[in-house]
Amino acid sequence: MKGLALLSWRHAAHHRGRTLLLAACIAVPIFLPLATRLLLTTYESSLTSRAVDTPLVAGAKGNRFDLTLGALYLRPNELEAIPWGQLRALSAERVTAIPLHLRFTAQGHPVVGTSPEYFELRRLRAASGTLPLMIGDCVLGARVAETLSLVPGDDLYSDQRELYDISVPPALRMRVSGVLAATGAPDDDVVFVDVRTCWILEGLSHGHTDPAVSIDEKLVLGRSAEHVAVSPALIEVASVTPENVASFHVHADEDGLPLTAVIVVPDDDKAATLIKARLNASAAWQMVVPSAVIDDLLAWVLRVRDLFDSFSLVLGVSTVALVVLVLTLSARLRQREMNTLDRIGASRGVVVRLHAIEMGFVVAVSLGLALVGLALVSSLGSELLRALSGVLA
Amino acid sequence: MDVRLDGVDFAYPEGGFRLAIPALHLGAGEHVATIGPSGTGKTTLVNLIAGILLPDRGTVRLGDVVVSALDDAARRALRIRRIGMVFQEFELLEYLSARENLLLPYHVNPALGLDDGARGRAEALGRATGIDHVLDRRPSLLSQGERQRVALCRALVTEPDLILCDEPTGNLDPATAAATLDQLFEQVTRHGATLLMVTHDHGLLPRFDRVVDMAELLKPVGVGSGADGSGGSGGAGSLSSAGTGGS
């Protein structure tokens, strides 16, 4: 058997291009269904664990998948905003209500307006700096800090929505107060701010600068006893400083300030049932249980997996047919060699064993290739899912 | 090892060719050439002696062993242990080095065990035939003469008692053919093996102890010269041909 293994190996190595091509053909139908299952399992596990950690989500009536996925993965949704007053009403129940405002970006990264309870819910901790959010401060997810090369004490500017419309608030300069430890979750990819900072970005809240102290006289267009008219060139960027933080205020009804969603953590099951029933009875709002919504979503994912399995089966059958064809042609090409072996006295069945061993090598290489591919998918699974979700978004 | 065919009658299943040999004897250590036109059964004769083909009637003996009575596995084991075969087209495996080709019999039948002795013989044969410097090369990188010497060494490495050569010099130029034959005779003589060579080159015949002329033997049964393989230009026996395909 050792001698035959040597012959088979030498033949496979001599025709390495053909061997590798054949191995790749076999590896694909092995790799694809396993990789799909691996990715879907990772996806399922990621979806499920984050959903289970999020007891309830409140938001405007509409697509429950949008509301749930937006709250879990910190993405803006197309639903109506839920007003701050609703959060305050929820907070009066036996629950903890965590606001989420998801509308703005900073240097291309989503800005998430929330409250410190969010960090407790997700068990996020600071790798450097501090977590408590002051208005105008921001806490960076690990990947954002790495991408932008920012550390506590640096400044981060929000993305300006309109360059040529001076009625839209200018970019806000935010001070980085901390950087979160990496979690491998969507929290790594966002910038956290206090929800009140988002209202500054909305233009619903603002502060005042003491004109006597800081305005360049060249930019002053006119003065009266109560007002100073300044050039638009003055307002290149807004910032919250220790000097002006106390002056920030809203002119509108505070209860009407917008939120994207509210994560609700009830104190017990009874509180959960009551608050769900109360909110779902309203015409404007809904309360969803993320784990139930994700289960519905996964049922769809599992159907996709079944479809993939069917495709893989067809691919596998066609590959087997291809391999049989290649082996048949190879046997014909090697007929003369086999006749020689027969004539010099090779033992009976040596030809079959030679082909079988060589096929064993090919399958071993295929398995190796498939395993390497699976190892890559396994190690890059989260990144792949993130990239895929980015493409799908 | 002597070779004896008695009352051998053979026909291919698909028909068209029939070979009948009442008697043929090759003495141990004898060097015999077989000549004759294409289609007269020279290669069939070699295959019958090697046990690759089985006669429909009669017996083929190698020494005390009745080859035609052995089962397939035993005939293969006998062939790999006691018979060396050399072919006109060399039949080397392109994906093996010359050395690995030389040791091929040890890789394809567990009846032979590859040990240091076999490896040593391979090296010694390589040196004796002047191919020791090319043993690590693939056949495609060798000259025709070197390839045939590798094939020759492959036939000799198991120290067989019988060497069957089917036109081994047919693809070689006269000088290379002569040199290859010199080495073949030297090695065969050294090992005391019996040699049966099919050839079309009449210039080589004086080097043999005896010549079996297949054309001469194509006379009707009983007209051949001698029945015991001793006399005349051939051994003994009779061949009849009703078509092609036997050579």
Short mmCIF file of C-alpha atoms in Angstrom, two decimals, chain A:
data_model
loop_
_atom_site.label_atom_id
_atom_site.label_comp_id
_atom_site.label_asym_id
_atom_site.label_seq_id
_atom_site.Cartn_x
_atom_site.Cartn_y
_atom_site.Cartn_z
CA MET A 1 0.00 0.00 0.00
CA LYS A 2 2.95 2.27 0.74
CA GLY A 3 4.25 1.78 -2.80
CA LEU A 4 0.86 2.50 -4.32
CA ALA A 5 0.53 5.58 -2.13
CA LEU A 6 3.89 6.77 -3.48
CA LEU A 7 2.78 6.19 -7.08
CA SER A 8 -0.55 7.92 -6.49
CA TRP A 9 1.10 10.86 -4.78
CA ARG A 10 3.69 11.20 -7.54
CA HIS A 11 0.98 11.10 -10.20
CA ALA A 12 -1.14 13.66 -8.35
CA ALA A 13 1.87 15.92 -7.80
CA HIS A 14 3.02 15.56 -11.42
CA HIS A 15 -0.42 16.71 -12.58
CA ARG A 16 -0.75 19.24 -9.78
CA GLY A 17 -2.77 21.72 -11.81
CA ARG A 18 -5.38 19.11 -12.63
CA THR A 19 -5.29 17.76 -9.07
CA LEU A 20 -5.82 21.19 -7.53
CA LEU A 21 -8.59 22.02 -9.97
CA LEU A 22 -10.34 18.76 -9.15
CA ALA A 23 -9.78 19.35 -5.44
CA ALA A 24 -11.24 22.85 -5.73
CA CYS A 25 -14.26 21.47 -7.60
CA ILE A 26 -14.88 19.03 -4.76
CA ALA A 27 -14.09 21.58 -2.05
CA VAL A 28 -16.74 24.03 -3.24
CA PRO A 29 -19.80 21.84 -2.58
CA ILE A 30 -18.28 20.84 0.76
CA PHE A 31 -17.42 24.40 1.74
CA LEU A 32 -20.52 26.27 0.59
CA PRO A 33 -23.22 24.55 2.67
CA LEU A 34 -20.97 24.36 5.73
CA ALA A 35 -19.91 27.99 5.43
CA THR A 36 -23.52 29.04 4.93
CA ARG A 37 -24.55 27.10 8.02
CA LEU A 38 -21.65 28.53 9.99
CA LEU A 39 -22.47 32.09 8.98
CA LEU A 40 -26.16 31.62 9.61
CA THR A 41 -25.46 30.04 12.99
CA THR A 42 -23.19 32.97 13.87
CA TYR A 43 -25.84 35.36 12.58
CA GLU A 44 -28.56 33.51 14.50
CA SER A 45 -26.52 33.46 17.68
CA SER A 46 -25.59 37.14 17.33
CA LEU A 47 -29.19 38.15 16.65
CA THR A 48 -30.58 35.99 19.41
CA SER A 49 -28.14 36.98 22.14
CA ARG A 50 -28.56 40.72 21.52
CA ALA A 51 -32.33 40.32 21.30
CA VAL A 52 -32.54 38.33 24.51
CA ASP A 53 -30.57 41.07 26.29
CA THR A 54 -33.13 43.63 25.15
CA PRO A 55 -36.43 42.92 26.90
CA LEU A 56 -38.76 45.40 25.16
CA VAL A 57 -38.56 48.14 22.57
CA ALA A 58 -41.09 50.92 22.21
CA GLY A 59 -41.54 53.02 19.11
CA ALA A 60 -43.97 54.38 16.62
CA LYS A 61 -46.46 52.05 14.94
CA GLY A 62 -45.09 50.51 11.80
CA ASN A 63 -42.78 47.75 10.68
CA ARG A 64 -41.80 45.83 13.83
CA PHE A 65 -38.67 44.46 12.13
CA ASP A 66 -37.50 48.02 11.39
CA LEU A 67 -38.12 49.07 14.96
CA THR A 68 -36.42 46.01 16.47
CA LEU A 69 -33.41 45.90 14.18
CA GLY A 70 -32.92 49.67 14.47
CA ALA A 71 -32.90 49.47 18.26
CA LEU A 72 -30.68 46.38 18.37
CA TYR A 73 -28.23 47.39 15.67
CA LEU A 74 -28.38 51.15 16.20
CA ARG A 75 -29.61 52.07 12.77
CA PRO A 76 -32.06 54.78 11.86
CA ASN A 77 -35.48 53.57 10.77
CA GLU A 78 -38.24 55.06 8.67
CA LEU A 79 -40.77 55.12 11.49
CA GLU A 80 -42.20 58.24 13.05
CA ALA A 81 -40.28 59.61 16.03
CA ILE A 82 -41.51 58.76 19.48
CA PRO A 83 -41.71 61.87 21.71
CA TRP A 84 -39.68 62.37 24.84
CA GLY A 85 -42.90 62.78 26.80
CA GLN A 86 -43.78 59.16 26.01
CA LEU A 87 -40.49 58.08 27.55
CA ARG A 88 -41.25 60.10 30.61
CA ALA A 89 -44.65 58.43 30.83
CA LEU A 90 -43.01 55.02 30.54
CA SER A 91 -40.52 55.92 33.23
CA ALA A 92 -43.35 56.44 35.65
CA GLU A 93 -44.07 52.69 35.40
CA ARG A 94 -41.99 50.01 37.08
CA VAL A 95 -39.50 49.99 34.22
CA THR A 96 -36.23 51.54 33.16
CA ALA A 97 -36.67 53.42 29.88
CA ILE A 98 -33.55 54.02 27.79
CA PRO A 99 -33.86 56.54 24.95
CA LEU A 100 -32.34 55.98 21.54
CA HIS A 101 -31.88 58.74 19.01
CA LEU A 102 -30.49 57.47 15.71
CA ARG A 103 -30.39 60.09 13.02
CA PHE A 104 -26.98 61.72 12.76
CA THR A 105 -23.46 60.70 11.88
CA ALA A 106 -20.00 61.91 12.77
CA GLN A 107 -17.20 61.30 10.29
CA GLY A 108 -19.51 58.73 8.71
CA HIS A 109 -20.17 56.83 11.94
CA PRO A 110 -23.66 56.69 13.43
CA VAL A 111 -24.25 59.00 16.40
CA VAL A 112 -26.39 57.30 19.04
CA GLY A 113 -28.11 59.55 21.52
CA THR A 114 -28.90 57.66 24.68
CA SER A 115 -28.53 57.70 28.46
CA PRO A 116 -25.94 56.07 30.78
CA GLU A 117 -28.37 53.17 31.44
CA TYR A 118 -27.60 51.92 27.94
CA PHE A 119 -24.01 51.14 28.96
CA GLU A 120 -25.28 49.11 31.92
CA LEU A 121 -27.74 47.22 29.73
CA ARG A 122 -25.05 46.23 27.22
CA ARG A 123 -22.38 45.81 29.91
CA LEU A 124 -20.13 48.26 28.09
CA ARG A 125 -17.06 49.52 29.89
CA ALA A 126 -14.53 52.20 29.10
CA ALA A 127 -11.16 51.06 27.78
CA SER A 128 -9.94 54.62 28.36
CA GLY A 129 -11.50 57.84 29.60
CA THR A 130 -14.90 57.92 31.25
CA LEU A 131 -18.39 56.81 30.33
CA PRO A 132 -20.74 59.30 31.99
CA LEU A 133 -22.07 61.46 29.19
CA MET A 134 -22.23 65.20 29.51
CA ILE A 135 -23.99 67.26 26.90
CA GLY A 136 -21.51 67.86 24.06
CA ASP A 137 -19.35 64.89 25.05
CA CYS A 138 -19.10 61.65 23.11
CA VAL A 139 -17.96 58.12 23.88
CA LEU A 140 -16.52 56.20 20.95
CA GLY A 141 -17.01 52.57 20.09
CA ALA A 142 -13.70 50.69 19.88
CA ARG A 143 -13.66 50.41 16.09
CA VAL A 144 -14.59 54.05 15.60
CA ALA A 145 -11.73 55.16 17.87
CA GLU A 146 -9.35 52.90 15.99
CA THR A 147 -10.54 54.04 12.58
CA LEU A 148 -10.45 57.73 13.41
CA SER A 149 -7.36 57.46 15.66
CA LEU A 150 -9.07 59.37 18.42
CA VAL A 151 -8.42 59.21 22.17
CA PRO A 152 -10.12 60.88 25.13
CA GLY A 153 -9.59 64.61 25.01
CA ASP A 154 -9.71 64.80 21.21
CA ASP A 155 -12.52 66.46 19.31
CA LEU A 156 -14.95 64.82 16.91
CA TYR A 157 -17.14 66.81 14.54
CA SER A 158 -20.61 65.76 13.58
CA ASP A 159 -21.35 65.55 9.85
CA GLN A 160 -23.01 68.63 8.52
CA ARG A 161 -26.37 67.86 6.95
CA GLU A 162 -26.58 70.86 4.59
CA LEU A 163 -23.58 72.88 3.53
CA TYR A 164 -25.45 75.75 1.92
CA ASP A 165 -28.55 76.07 4.14
CA ILE A 166 -27.69 78.29 7.07
CA SER A 167 -31.01 77.48 8.73
CA VAL A 168 -29.67 73.98 9.39
CA PRO A 169 -27.46 73.77 12.49
CA PRO A 170 -23.74 73.69 11.78
CA ALA A 171 -21.49 70.77 12.66
CA LEU A 172 -21.08 70.22 16.38
CA ARG A 173 -17.63 69.88 17.88
CA MET A 174 -17.85 67.08 20.46
CA ARG A 175 -15.23 66.28 23.05
CA VAL A 176 -14.25 62.62 23.27
CA SER A 177 -14.68 61.69 26.92
CA GLY A 178 -13.99 57.97 26.60
CA VAL A 179 -13.42 54.96 24.35
CA LEU A 180 -15.30 51.71 24.90
CA ALA A 181 -13.63 48.34 25.16
CA ALA A 182 -14.25 46.23 22.05
CA THR A 183 -17.25 43.90 22.24
CA GLY A 184 -17.57 42.59 18.70
CA ALA A 185 -21.10 44.00 18.69
CA PRO A 186 -22.60 46.96 16.80
CA ASP A 187 -21.68 49.15 19.78
CA ASP A 188 -18.10 49.12 18.46
CA ASP A 189 -19.15 51.01 15.35
CA VAL A 190 -21.02 53.97 16.75
CA VAL A 191 -20.48 57.24 18.61
CA PHE A 192 -22.49 57.56 21.82
CA VAL A 193 -23.70 60.94 22.98
CA ASP A 194 -26.20 62.12 25.52
CA VAL A 195 -29.63 62.27 23.89
CA ARG A 196 -29.69 66.03 24.56
CA THR A 197 -26.68 66.41 22.27
CA CYS A 198 -28.78 64.96 19.44
CA TRP A 199 -31.36 67.64 19.98
CA ILE A 200 -28.60 70.23 19.52
CA LEU A 201 -27.79 68.48 16.24
CA GLU A 202 -31.50 68.61 15.36
CA GLY A 203 -31.43 72.35 15.96
CA LEU A 204 -34.04 72.00 18.70
CA SER A 205 -31.68 73.02 21.46
CA HIS A 206 -29.03 75.70 21.47
CA GLY A 207 -26.82 77.83 23.70
CA HIS A 208 -25.78 81.46 23.54
CA THR A 209 -22.35 83.00 23.23
CA ASP A 210 -21.47 86.22 25.08
CA PRO A 211 -20.90 88.57 22.14
CA ALA A 212 -18.89 91.03 24.17
CA VAL A 213 -16.27 88.41 24.84
CA SER A 214 -15.81 86.29 21.82
CA ILE A 215 -17.11 87.84 18.58
CA ASP A 216 -14.70 89.35 16.14
CA GLU A 217 -15.93 92.90 15.49
CA LYS A 218 -15.43 92.39 11.76
CA LEU A 219 -18.22 89.80 11.87
CA VAL A 220 -20.68 92.04 13.72
CA LEU A 221 -23.24 93.36 11.25
CA GLY A 222 -25.20 95.45 13.74
CA ARG A 223 -25.98 95.96 17.41
CA SER A 224 -29.02 96.97 19.45
CA ALA A 225 -29.61 97.02 23.19
CA GLU A 226 -30.87 93.43 23.14
CA HIS A 227 -29.43 91.84 20.00
CA VAL A 228 -26.22 91.55 18.05
CA ALA A 229 -26.50 90.75 14.35
CA VAL A 230 -23.53 88.73 13.17
CA SER A 231 -22.27 87.43 9.83
CA PRO A 232 -23.13 83.81 8.95
CA ALA A 233 -19.38 83.26 8.61
CA LEU A 234 -19.19 83.27 12.39
CA ILE A 235 -21.20 80.10 12.66
CA GLU A 236 -18.79 77.59 11.16
CA VAL A 237 -19.06 75.16 13.99
CA ALA A 238 -20.94 74.86 17.25
CA SER A 239 -19.52 73.51 20.45
CA VAL A 240 -20.52 72.98 24.04
CA THR A 241 -18.01 74.50 26.43
CA PRO A 242 -17.91 74.91 30.19
CA GLU A 243 -18.65 78.58 29.52
CA ASN A 244 -21.80 78.06 27.46
CA VAL A 245 -23.15 74.71 28.67
CA ALA A 246 -25.49 76.34 31.15
CA SER A 247 -27.04 78.42 28.38
CA PHE A 248 -28.30 75.44 26.33
CA HIS A 249 -32.06 75.23 26.28
CA VAL A 250 -35.00 74.37 24.08
CA HIS A 251 -37.70 76.73 22.98
CA ALA A 252 -40.17 74.00 22.03
CA ASP A 253 -42.22 71.72 24.27
CA GLU A 254 -39.70 69.34 25.82
CA ASP A 255 -42.20 66.47 25.79
CA GLY A 256 -42.26 66.71 22.02
CA LEU A 257 -38.51 66.24 21.55
CA PRO A 258 -37.97 63.30 19.17
CA LEU A 259 -36.57 59.86 19.91
CA THR A 260 -36.12 56.99 17.47
CA ALA A 261 -37.01 54.26 19.94
CA VAL A 262 -37.04 53.47 23.63
CA ILE A 263 -35.53 50.35 25.13
CA VAL A 264 -37.70 49.30 28.05
CA VAL A 265 -36.35 47.12 30.86
CA PRO A 266 -39.27 46.16 33.11
CA ASP A 267 -38.69 45.41 36.76
CA ASP A 268 -40.64 42.13 36.49
CA ASP A 269 -42.93 40.11 34.25
CA LYS A 270 -46.03 41.80 35.55
CA ALA A 271 -44.63 45.23 34.71
CA ALA A 272 -43.68 43.95 31.28
CA THR A 273 -47.16 42.62 30.60
CA LEU A 274 -48.85 45.78 31.78
CA ILE A 275 -46.71 48.19 29.87
CA LYS A 276 -46.86 46.12 26.70
CA ALA A 277 -50.61 46.00 26.85
CA ARG A 278 -50.91 49.69 27.58
CA LEU A 279 -48.63 50.83 24.78
CA ASN A 280 -49.94 48.40 22.17
CA ALA A 281 -53.45 49.60 22.89
CA SER A 282 -52.50 53.06 21.67
CA ALA A 283 -52.99 54.00 18.05
CA ALA A 284 -49.61 55.69 17.65
CA TRP A 285 -47.14 53.49 19.51
CA GLN A 286 -46.11 49.86 19.71
CA MET A 287 -44.10 47.76 22.10
CA VAL A 288 -42.23 44.78 20.66
CA VAL A 289 -40.43 41.87 22.28
CA PRO A 290 -37.17 41.71 20.30
CA SER A 291 -36.57 38.01 20.95
CA ALA A 292 -39.98 37.16 19.47
CA VAL A 293 -39.40 39.42 16.47
CA ILE A 294 -35.96 37.88 15.91
CA ASP A 295 -37.44 34.38 16.14
CA ASP A 296 -39.83 35.31 13.33
CA LEU A 297 -36.91 36.70 11.35
CA LEU A 298 -34.86 33.56 11.96
CA ALA A 299 -37.68 31.39 10.69
CA TRP A 300 -37.21 33.19 7.39
CA VAL A 301 -33.43 32.77 7.62
CA LEU A 302 -33.89 29.04 8.19
CA ARG A 303 -36.01 28.82 5.05
CA VAL A 304 -33.18 30.51 3.16
CA ARG A 305 -30.78 27.98 4.67
CA ASP A 306 -32.99 25.13 3.47
CA LEU A 307 -32.94 26.68 0.01
CA PHE A 308 -29.16 26.90 0.14
CA ASP A 309 -29.02 23.26 1.21
CA SER A 310 -31.07 22.31 -1.84
CA PHE A 311 -28.72 24.24 -4.09
CA SER A 312 -25.76 22.58 -2.41
CA LEU A 313 -27.28 19.17 -3.01
CA VAL A 314 -27.63 19.91 -6.72
CA LEU A 315 -24.08 21.26 -6.75
CA GLY A 316 -22.85 18.14 -4.96
CA VAL A 317 -24.54 15.82 -7.46
CA SER A 318 -23.12 17.73 -10.42
CA THR A 319 -19.68 17.65 -8.81
CA VAL A 320 -19.88 13.89 -8.30
CA ALA A 321 -20.84 13.54 -11.97
CA LEU A 322 -17.90 15.75 -12.93
CA VAL A 323 -15.50 13.72 -10.79
CA VAL A 324 -16.74 10.46 -12.30
CA LEU A 325 -16.24 11.93 -15.77
CA VAL A 326 -12.73 13.10 -14.91
CA LEU A 327 -11.85 9.72 -13.42
CA THR A 328 -13.21 7.91 -16.46
CA LEU A 329 -11.22 10.09 -18.83
CA SER A 330 -8.15 9.76 -16.62
CA ALA A 331 -8.51 5.98 -16.61
CA ARG A 332 -8.64 6.00 -20.40
CA LEU A 333 -5.59 8.22 -20.63
CA ARG A 334 -3.73 5.92 -18.28
CA GLN A 335 -4.77 2.70 -20.00
CA ARG A 336 -1.32 2.10 -21.46
CA GLU A 337 0.35 2.66 -18.11
CA MET A 338 -2.07 0.26 -16.49
CA ASN A 339 -1.39 -2.35 -19.16
CA THR A 340 2.32 -2.06 -18.41
CA LEU A 341 1.71 -2.58 -14.71
CA ASP A 342 -0.42 -5.59 -15.54
CA ARG A 343 2.28 -7.07 -17.78
CA ILE A 344 5.12 -6.70 -15.30
CA GLY A 345 3.04 -8.45 -12.65
CA ALA A 346 1.23 -5.81 -10.62
CA SER A 347 -1.22 -7.42 -8.26
CA ARG A 348 -4.86 -7.66 -9.24
CA GLY A 349 -6.88 -4.56 -8.45
CA VAL A 350 -3.80 -2.37 -8.32
CA VAL A 351 -5.29 -0.07 -10.94
CA VAL A 352 -8.46 0.43 -8.93
CA ARG A 353 -6.44 0.99 -5.77
CA LEU A 354 -4.15 3.47 -7.51
CA HIS A 355 -7.15 5.50 -8.62
CA ALA A 356 -8.80 5.18 -5.22
CA ILE A 357 -5.70 6.35 -3.36
CA GLU A 358 -5.20 9.24 -5.74
CA MET A 359 -8.85 10.18 -5.32
CA GLY A 360 -8.24 9.95 -1.57
CA PHE A 361 -5.44 12.50 -1.92
CA VAL A 362 -7.68 14.76 -3.97
CA VAL A 363 -10.49 14.49 -1.44
CA ALA A 364 -8.01 15.13 1.40
CA VAL A 365 -6.80 18.28 -0.37
CA SER A 366 -10.45 19.25 -0.96
CA LEU A 367 -11.24 18.79 2.71
CA GLY A 368 -8.13 20.79 3.57
CA LEU A 369 -9.21 23.62 1.29
CA ALA A 370 -12.75 23.50 2.66
CA LEU A 371 -11.45 23.50 6.24
CA VAL A 372 -9.15 26.44 5.58
CA GLY A 373 -12.10 28.26 4.05
CA LEU A 374 -14.29 27.39 7.02
CA ALA A 375 -11.60 28.50 9.47
CA LEU A 376 -11.42 31.82 7.64
CA VAL A 377 -15.19 32.17 7.68
CA SER A 378 -15.21 31.24 11.34
CA SER A 379 -12.55 33.77 12.30
CA LEU A 380 -13.93 36.47 10.05
CA GLY A 381 -17.58 35.54 10.58
CA SER A 382 -18.50 38.68 12.49
CA GLU A 383 -16.63 40.90 10.02
CA LEU A 384 -18.29 39.15 7.10
CA LEU A 385 -21.72 39.56 8.64
CA ARG A 386 -20.98 43.20 9.32
CA ALA A 387 -19.85 43.71 5.73
CA LEU A 388 -22.85 41.79 4.41
CA SER A 389 -25.24 43.73 6.59
CA GLY A 390 -23.58 46.91 5.32
CA VAL A 391 -24.18 45.80 1.76
CA LEU A 392 -27.74 44.83 2.50
CA ALA A 393 -28.49 47.99 4.40
#
